[in-house]
Coordinates of C-alpha atoms in Angstrom, one line a residue:
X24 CA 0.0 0.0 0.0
X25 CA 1.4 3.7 -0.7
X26 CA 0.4 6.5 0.3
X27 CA -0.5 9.1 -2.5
X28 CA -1.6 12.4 -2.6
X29 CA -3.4 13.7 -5.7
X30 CA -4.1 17.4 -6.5
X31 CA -6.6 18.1 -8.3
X32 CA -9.2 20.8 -8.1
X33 CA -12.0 19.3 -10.2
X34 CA -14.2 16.9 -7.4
X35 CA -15.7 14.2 -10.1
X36 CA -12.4 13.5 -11.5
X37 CA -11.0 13.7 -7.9
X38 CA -13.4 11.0 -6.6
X39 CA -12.1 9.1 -9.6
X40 CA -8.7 8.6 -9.2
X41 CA -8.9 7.9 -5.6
X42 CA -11.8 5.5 -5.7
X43 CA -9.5 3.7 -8.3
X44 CA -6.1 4.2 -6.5
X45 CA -8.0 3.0 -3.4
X46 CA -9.4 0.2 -4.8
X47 CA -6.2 -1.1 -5.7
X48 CA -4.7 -0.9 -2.7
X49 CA -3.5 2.3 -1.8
X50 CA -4.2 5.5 0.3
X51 CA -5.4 8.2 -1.1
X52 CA -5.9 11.6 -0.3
X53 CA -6.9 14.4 -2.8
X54 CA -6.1 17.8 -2.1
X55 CA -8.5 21.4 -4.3
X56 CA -4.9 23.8 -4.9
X57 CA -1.2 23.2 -5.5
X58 CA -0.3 25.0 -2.6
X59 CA -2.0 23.4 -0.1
X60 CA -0.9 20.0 -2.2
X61 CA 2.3 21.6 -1.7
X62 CA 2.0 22.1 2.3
X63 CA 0.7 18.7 2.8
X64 CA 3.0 16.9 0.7
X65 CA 6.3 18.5 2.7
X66 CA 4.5 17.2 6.0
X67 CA 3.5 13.9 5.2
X68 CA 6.4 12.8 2.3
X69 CA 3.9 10.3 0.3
X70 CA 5.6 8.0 -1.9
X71 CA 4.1 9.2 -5.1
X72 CA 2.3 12.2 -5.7
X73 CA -0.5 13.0 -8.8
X74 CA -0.5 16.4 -9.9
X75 CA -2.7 18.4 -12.5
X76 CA -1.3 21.0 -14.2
X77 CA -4.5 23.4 -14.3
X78 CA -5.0 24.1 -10.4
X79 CA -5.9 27.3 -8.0
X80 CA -3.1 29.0 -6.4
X81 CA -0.4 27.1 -7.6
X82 CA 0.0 25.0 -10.6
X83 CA 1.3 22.2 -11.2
X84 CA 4.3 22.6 -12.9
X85 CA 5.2 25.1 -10.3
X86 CA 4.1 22.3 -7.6
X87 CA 6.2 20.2 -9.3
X88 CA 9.3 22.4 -9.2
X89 CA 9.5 23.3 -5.6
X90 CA 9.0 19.5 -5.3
X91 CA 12.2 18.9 -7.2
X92 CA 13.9 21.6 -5.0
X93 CA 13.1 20.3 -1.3
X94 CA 15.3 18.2 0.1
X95 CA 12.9 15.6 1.5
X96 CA 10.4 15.5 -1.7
X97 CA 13.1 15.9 -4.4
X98 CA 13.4 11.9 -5.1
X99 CA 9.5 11.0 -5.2
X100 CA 7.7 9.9 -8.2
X101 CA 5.4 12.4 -9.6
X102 CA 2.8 11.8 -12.1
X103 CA 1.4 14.5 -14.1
X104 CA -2.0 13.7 -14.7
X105 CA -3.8 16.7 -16.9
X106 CA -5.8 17.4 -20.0
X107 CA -3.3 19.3 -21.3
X108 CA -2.4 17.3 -24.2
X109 CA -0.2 18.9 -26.7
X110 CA 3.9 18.2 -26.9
X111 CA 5.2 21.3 -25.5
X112 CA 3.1 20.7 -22.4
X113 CA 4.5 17.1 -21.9
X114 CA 7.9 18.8 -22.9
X115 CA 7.4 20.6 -20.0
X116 CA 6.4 19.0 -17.7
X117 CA 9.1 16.5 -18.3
X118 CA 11.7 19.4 -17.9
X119 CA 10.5 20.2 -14.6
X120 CA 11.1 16.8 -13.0
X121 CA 7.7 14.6 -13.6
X122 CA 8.2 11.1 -13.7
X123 CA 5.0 10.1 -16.0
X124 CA 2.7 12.1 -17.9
X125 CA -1.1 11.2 -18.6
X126 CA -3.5 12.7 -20.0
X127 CA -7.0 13.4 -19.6
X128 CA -9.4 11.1 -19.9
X129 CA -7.4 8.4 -19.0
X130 CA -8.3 4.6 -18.9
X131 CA -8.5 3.3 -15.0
X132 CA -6.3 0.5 -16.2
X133 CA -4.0 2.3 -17.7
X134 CA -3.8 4.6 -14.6
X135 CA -3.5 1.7 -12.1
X136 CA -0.5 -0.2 -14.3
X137 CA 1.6 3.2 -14.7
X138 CA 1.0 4.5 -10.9
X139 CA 2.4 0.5 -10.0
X140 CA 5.6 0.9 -12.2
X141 CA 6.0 4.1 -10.7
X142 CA 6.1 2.8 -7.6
X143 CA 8.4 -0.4 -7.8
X144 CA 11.0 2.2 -10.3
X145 CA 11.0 3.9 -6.8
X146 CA 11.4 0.9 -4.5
X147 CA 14.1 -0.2 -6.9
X148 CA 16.0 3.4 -6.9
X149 CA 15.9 3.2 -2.9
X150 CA 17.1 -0.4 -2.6
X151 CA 14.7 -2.0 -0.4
X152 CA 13.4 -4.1 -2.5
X153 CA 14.1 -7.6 -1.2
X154 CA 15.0 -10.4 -3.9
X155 CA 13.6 -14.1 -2.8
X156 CA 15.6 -16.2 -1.3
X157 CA 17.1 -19.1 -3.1
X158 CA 18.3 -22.4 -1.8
X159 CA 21.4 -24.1 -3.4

């Protein structure tokens, strides 16, 4: 189970993702503004965090940003998750640190699977991934 926090200022879509996330396996918590996404994320250090790019207050590219400069946040997967859709906006997001890029409207599946590899890349990175034991 990991712990993820989603920003995202539109509810339905909101109520989405985290009824998805949720239902396979994680916790979930979706925060309405990118600075308050911001706050919360330098408190509790989730192991993945979902950001839109289109938010009040902040947005997420700026989010993602001062995620990549704070010591404690600088190393977690971020998924930009957004209906911006053209190349320069993937371009840029990329360029300010995300880790994935979807875009709206997104398949459930398709969610689930990237949000998963997201999360064992970053199990991997950090080493604590245990191999099974073999027996010779």
């Amino acid at each position: 189970m990991a712990r993820i926090i989603y920003a995202e200022d539109d509810e339905l879509v909101g109520e989405v993702v985290r009824d998805t996330l949720m239902d396979a396996g994680h916790a979930v918590g979706v925060i309405g503004d990118g600075v308050t996404a911001l706050q919360v994320a330098k408190i509790k250090n989730p192991d993945l965090i979902i950001l839109d790019c289109s938010m009040p207050r902040m947005g997420g590219v700026e989010v993602l940003r001062r995620i990549r400069n704070h010591q404690e946040l600088f190393s977690t997967p971020v998924l930009m998750l957004t209906g911006r859709s053209s190349a320069a906006d993937e371009q840029i997001a990329f360029d300010a640190g995300a880790t994935e890029y979807l875009k709206k409207p997104f398949d459930r599946d398709e969610l689930v699977f990237i949000i998963e590899n997201m999360l064992d890349d970053a199990e991997r990175r950090r080493g604590t991934k245990k191999l099974p034991m073999r027996y010779v």
